[in-house]
Amino acid sequence: MDSGESKNLNLEDMMQLGANSAKAGNKDSARMIFKQVLSIDKRHVSAWLWMASLAEDTLDRRRYLETVLKLSPNNPTALKQLGAMDQAIERGQNSSLRFGIILVVLLVVAVVVVGLVVVVLTRH
């Protein structure tokens, strides 16, 4: 076995250990293992995907998935997950917009009602 094969086996063993740790709920350990893999091979797509699945926030998750797409532009997992993240953001923005419109309409109605009450009270 040459050193390249030894390195690949070692990385694959590390990947398996990281995956097992993640599946067992040991996220911190899994993240540490995948970071070690990436310190050896920055282009290891599977390690970046695992990092995305273990990310503590959406900003890191998006960054990891975008790294996957830089390395593998048609990666279906990264494309699907980023698409889902974008849809969630769009849904949130649409909900905020609807809420804002409803709030403006209610304020206009309240101003009109208060105006009518003032007019009625000042005529008597």
PDB file of C-alpha atoms in Angstrom:
ATOM      1  CA  MET A   1       0.000   0.000   0.000  1.00  0.00           C
ATOM      2  CA  ASP A   2       1.454   3.401  -0.971  1.00  0.00           C
ATOM      3  CA  SER A   3       1.129   6.554   1.123  1.00  0.00           C
ATOM      4  CA  GLY A   4      -1.760   7.819  -1.052  1.00  0.00           C
ATOM      5  CA  GLU A   5      -3.782   4.687  -0.343  1.00  0.00           C
ATOM      6  CA  SER A   6      -2.934   4.903   3.345  1.00  0.00           C
ATOM      7  CA  LYS A   7      -4.049   8.554   3.424  1.00  0.00           C
ATOM      8  CA  ASN A   8      -7.354   7.717   1.685  1.00  0.00           C
ATOM      9  CA  LEU A   9      -8.050   4.818   4.014  1.00  0.00           C
ATOM     10  CA  ASN A  10      -7.282   7.024   6.988  1.00  0.00           C
ATOM     11  CA  LEU A  11      -9.632   9.744   5.717  1.00  0.00           C
ATOM     12  CA  GLU A  12     -12.364   7.217   5.030  1.00  0.00           C
ATOM     13  CA  ASP A  13     -11.926   5.732   8.514  1.00  0.00           C
ATOM     14  CA  MET A  14     -12.150   9.239   9.947  1.00  0.00           C
ATOM     15  CA  MET A  15     -15.259   9.938   7.849  1.00  0.00           C
ATOM     16  CA  GLN A  16     -16.900   6.754   9.152  1.00  0.00           C
ATOM     17  CA  LEU A  17     -15.996   7.673  12.727  1.00  0.00           C
ATOM     18  CA  GLY A  18     -17.411  11.173  12.222  1.00  0.00           C
ATOM     19  CA  ALA A  19     -20.609   9.826  10.684  1.00  0.00           C
ATOM     20  CA  ASN A  20     -21.049   7.345  13.524  1.00  0.00           C
ATOM     21  CA  SER A  21     -20.485  10.106  16.078  1.00  0.00           C
ATOM     22  CA  ALA A  22     -23.032  12.354  14.355  1.00  0.00           C
ATOM     23  CA  LYS A  23     -25.616   9.578  14.147  1.00  0.00           C
ATOM     24  CA  ALA A  24     -25.085   8.828  17.848  1.00  0.00           C
ATOM     25  CA  GLY A  25     -25.812  12.475  18.652  1.00  0.00           C
ATOM     26  CA  ASN A  26     -22.212  13.434  19.478  1.00  0.00           C
ATOM     27  CA  LYS A  27     -22.262  16.531  17.283  1.00  0.00           C
ATOM     28  CA  ASP A  28     -19.254  18.262  18.832  1.00  0.00           C
ATOM     29  CA  SER A  29     -17.078  15.174  18.369  1.00  0.00           C
ATOM     30  CA  ALA A  30     -18.359  14.696  14.838  1.00  0.00           C
ATOM     31  CA  ARG A  31     -17.614  18.315  13.930  1.00  0.00           C
ATOM     32  CA  MET A  32     -14.092  17.964  15.318  1.00  0.00           C
ATOM     33  CA  ILE A  33     -13.494  14.807  13.258  1.00  0.00           C
ATOM     34  CA  PHE A  34     -14.808  16.365  10.034  1.00  0.00           C
ATOM     35  CA  LYS A  35     -12.652  19.443  10.642  1.00  0.00           C
ATOM     36  CA  GLN A  36      -9.641  17.126  10.906  1.00  0.00           C
ATOM     37  CA  VAL A  37     -10.610  15.524   7.601  1.00  0.00           C
ATOM     38  CA  LEU A  38     -10.877  18.976   6.025  1.00  0.00           C
ATOM     39  CA  SER A  39      -7.501  20.006   7.428  1.00  0.00           C
ATOM     40  CA  ILE A  40      -6.046  17.098   5.434  1.00  0.00           C
ATOM     41  CA  ASP A  41      -8.253  17.480   2.349  1.00  0.00           C
ATOM     42  CA  LYS A  42     -10.022  20.843   1.918  1.00  0.00           C
ATOM     43  CA  ARG A  43     -11.828  19.449  -1.150  1.00  0.00           C
ATOM     44  CA  HIS A  44     -13.538  16.530   0.633  1.00  0.00           C
ATOM     45  CA  VAL A  45     -17.145  17.108  -0.434  1.00  0.00           C
ATOM     46  CA  SER A  46     -18.652  14.572   1.971  1.00  0.00           C
ATOM     47  CA  ALA A  47     -16.921  16.202   4.936  1.00  0.00           C
ATOM     48  CA  TRP A  48     -18.328  19.603   3.907  1.00  0.00           C
ATOM     49  CA  LEU A  49     -21.815  18.074   3.601  1.00  0.00           C
ATOM     50  CA  TRP A  50     -21.514  16.586   7.068  1.00  0.00           C
ATOM     51  CA  MET A  51     -20.331  19.941   8.417  1.00  0.00           C
ATOM     52  CA  ALA A  52     -23.432  21.535   6.874  1.00  0.00           C
ATOM     53  CA  SER A  53     -25.695  18.960   8.518  1.00  0.00           C
ATOM     54  CA  LEU A  54     -24.012  19.613  11.871  1.00  0.00           C
ATOM     55  CA  ALA A  55     -23.848  23.414  11.586  1.00  0.00           C
ATOM     56  CA  GLU A  56     -24.997  25.302  14.653  1.00  0.00           C
ATOM     57  CA  ASP A  57     -26.574  28.129  12.658  1.00  0.00           C
ATOM     58  CA  THR A  58     -27.966  28.786   9.191  1.00  0.00           C
ATOM     59  CA  LEU A  59     -25.131  31.127   8.234  1.00  0.00           C
ATOM     60  CA  ASP A  60     -22.512  28.396   8.732  1.00  0.00           C
ATOM     61  CA  ARG A  61     -24.776  25.822   7.102  1.00  0.00           C
ATOM     62  CA  ARG A  62     -25.169  28.021   4.018  1.00  0.00           C
ATOM     63  CA  ARG A  63     -21.404  28.667   3.888  1.00  0.00           C
ATOM     64  CA  TYR A  64     -20.627  24.931   4.026  1.00  0.00           C
ATOM     65  CA  LEU A  65     -23.197  24.129   1.329  1.00  0.00           C
ATOM     66  CA  GLU A  66     -21.851  26.890  -0.904  1.00  0.00           C
ATOM     67  CA  THR A  67     -18.368  25.423  -0.456  1.00  0.00           C
ATOM     68  CA  VAL A  68     -19.750  22.072  -1.633  1.00  0.00           C
ATOM     69  CA  LEU A  69     -21.121  23.765  -4.748  1.00  0.00           C
ATOM     70  CA  LYS A  70     -17.763  25.395  -5.466  1.00  0.00           C
ATOM     71  CA  LEU A  71     -16.168  21.950  -5.370  1.00  0.00           C
ATOM     72  CA  SER A  72     -19.048  20.097  -7.019  1.00  0.00           C
ATOM     73  CA  PRO A  73     -21.335  22.580  -8.841  1.00  0.00           C
ATOM     74  CA  ASN A  74     -24.116  20.066  -9.547  1.00  0.00           C
ATOM     75  CA  ASN A  75     -24.133  18.370  -6.148  1.00  0.00           C
ATOM     76  CA  PRO A  76     -27.795  17.412  -5.699  1.00  0.00           C
ATOM     77  CA  THR A  77     -27.708  17.414  -1.894  1.00  0.00           C
ATOM     78  CA  ALA A  78     -26.250  20.909  -1.650  1.00  0.00           C
ATOM     79  CA  LEU A  79     -28.565  22.248  -4.366  1.00  0.00           C
ATOM     80  CA  LYS A  80     -31.627  20.779  -2.650  1.00  0.00           C
ATOM     81  CA  GLN A  81     -30.683  22.016   0.820  1.00  0.00           C
ATOM     82  CA  LEU A  82     -29.810  25.527  -0.359  1.00  0.00           C
ATOM     83  CA  GLY A  83     -33.063  25.620  -2.324  1.00  0.00           C
ATOM     84  CA  ALA A  84     -35.003  24.657   0.809  1.00  0.00           C
ATOM     85  CA  MET A  85     -33.181  27.333   2.809  1.00  0.00           C
ATOM     86  CA  ASP A  86     -33.984  29.957   0.154  1.00  0.00           C
ATOM     87  CA  GLN A  87     -37.656  28.915   0.115  1.00  0.00           C
ATOM     88  CA  ALA A  88     -37.842  29.218   3.906  1.00  0.00           C
ATOM     89  CA  ILE A  89     -36.364  32.717   3.725  1.00  0.00           C
ATOM     90  CA  GLU A  90     -38.816  33.663   0.979  1.00  0.00           C
ATOM     91  CA  ARG A  91     -41.760  32.313   2.998  1.00  0.00           C
ATOM     92  CA  GLY A  92     -40.596  34.341   5.993  1.00  0.00           C
ATOM     93  CA  GLN A  93     -40.272  37.482   3.897  1.00  0.00           C
ATOM     94  CA  ASN A  94     -43.718  36.932   2.379  1.00  0.00           C
ATOM     95  CA  SER A  95     -45.218  36.452   5.846  1.00  0.00           C
ATOM     96  CA  SER A  96     -43.573  39.666   7.043  1.00  0.00           C
ATOM     97  CA  LEU A  97     -44.864  41.527   3.998  1.00  0.00           C
ATOM     98  CA  ARG A  98     -48.414  40.233   4.548  1.00  0.00           C
ATOM     99  CA  PHE A  99     -48.235  41.185   8.225  1.00  0.00           C
ATOM    100  CA  GLY A 100     -46.993  44.678   7.305  1.00  0.00           C
ATOM    101  CA  ILE A 101     -49.802  45.192   4.798  1.00  0.00           C
ATOM    102  CA  ILE A 102     -52.426  44.016   7.285  1.00  0.00           C
ATOM    103  CA  LEU A 103     -50.981  46.334   9.919  1.00  0.00           C
ATOM    104  CA  VAL A 104     -51.081  49.331   7.555  1.00  0.00           C
ATOM    105  CA  VAL A 105     -54.696  48.561   6.564  1.00  0.00           C
ATOM    106  CA  LEU A 106     -55.710  48.301  10.229  1.00  0.00           C
ATOM    107  CA  LEU A 107     -54.000  51.603  11.023  1.00  0.00           C
ATOM    108  CA  VAL A 108     -55.766  53.317   8.110  1.00  0.00           C
ATOM    109  CA  VAL A 109     -59.112  51.907   9.262  1.00  0.00           C
ATOM    110  CA  ALA A 110     -58.406  53.043  12.832  1.00  0.00           C
ATOM    111  CA  VAL A 111     -57.535  56.580  11.636  1.00  0.00           C
ATOM    112  CA  VAL A 112     -60.724  56.724   9.547  1.00  0.00           C
ATOM    113  CA  VAL A 113     -62.859  55.491  12.470  1.00  0.00           C
ATOM    114  CA  VAL A 114     -61.262  57.968  14.889  1.00  0.00           C
ATOM    115  CA  GLY A 115     -61.772  60.735  12.313  1.00  0.00           C
ATOM    116  CA  LEU A 116     -65.455  59.843  11.928  1.00  0.00           C
ATOM    117  CA  VAL A 117     -65.934  59.738  15.701  1.00  0.00           C
ATOM    118  CA  VAL A 118     -64.333  63.187  16.023  1.00  0.00           C
ATOM    119  CA  VAL A 119     -66.568  64.585  13.270  1.00  0.00           C
ATOM    120  CA  VAL A 120     -69.704  63.114  14.836  1.00  0.00           C
ATOM    121  CA  LEU A 121     -68.819  64.355  18.318  1.00  0.00           C
ATOM    122  CA  THR A 122     -67.926  67.880  17.159  1.00  0.00           C
ATOM    123  CA  ARG A 123     -71.290  68.275  15.335  1.00  0.00           C
ATOM    124  CA  HIS A 124     -73.325  67.801  18.492  1.00  0.00           C
TER     125      HIS A 124
END
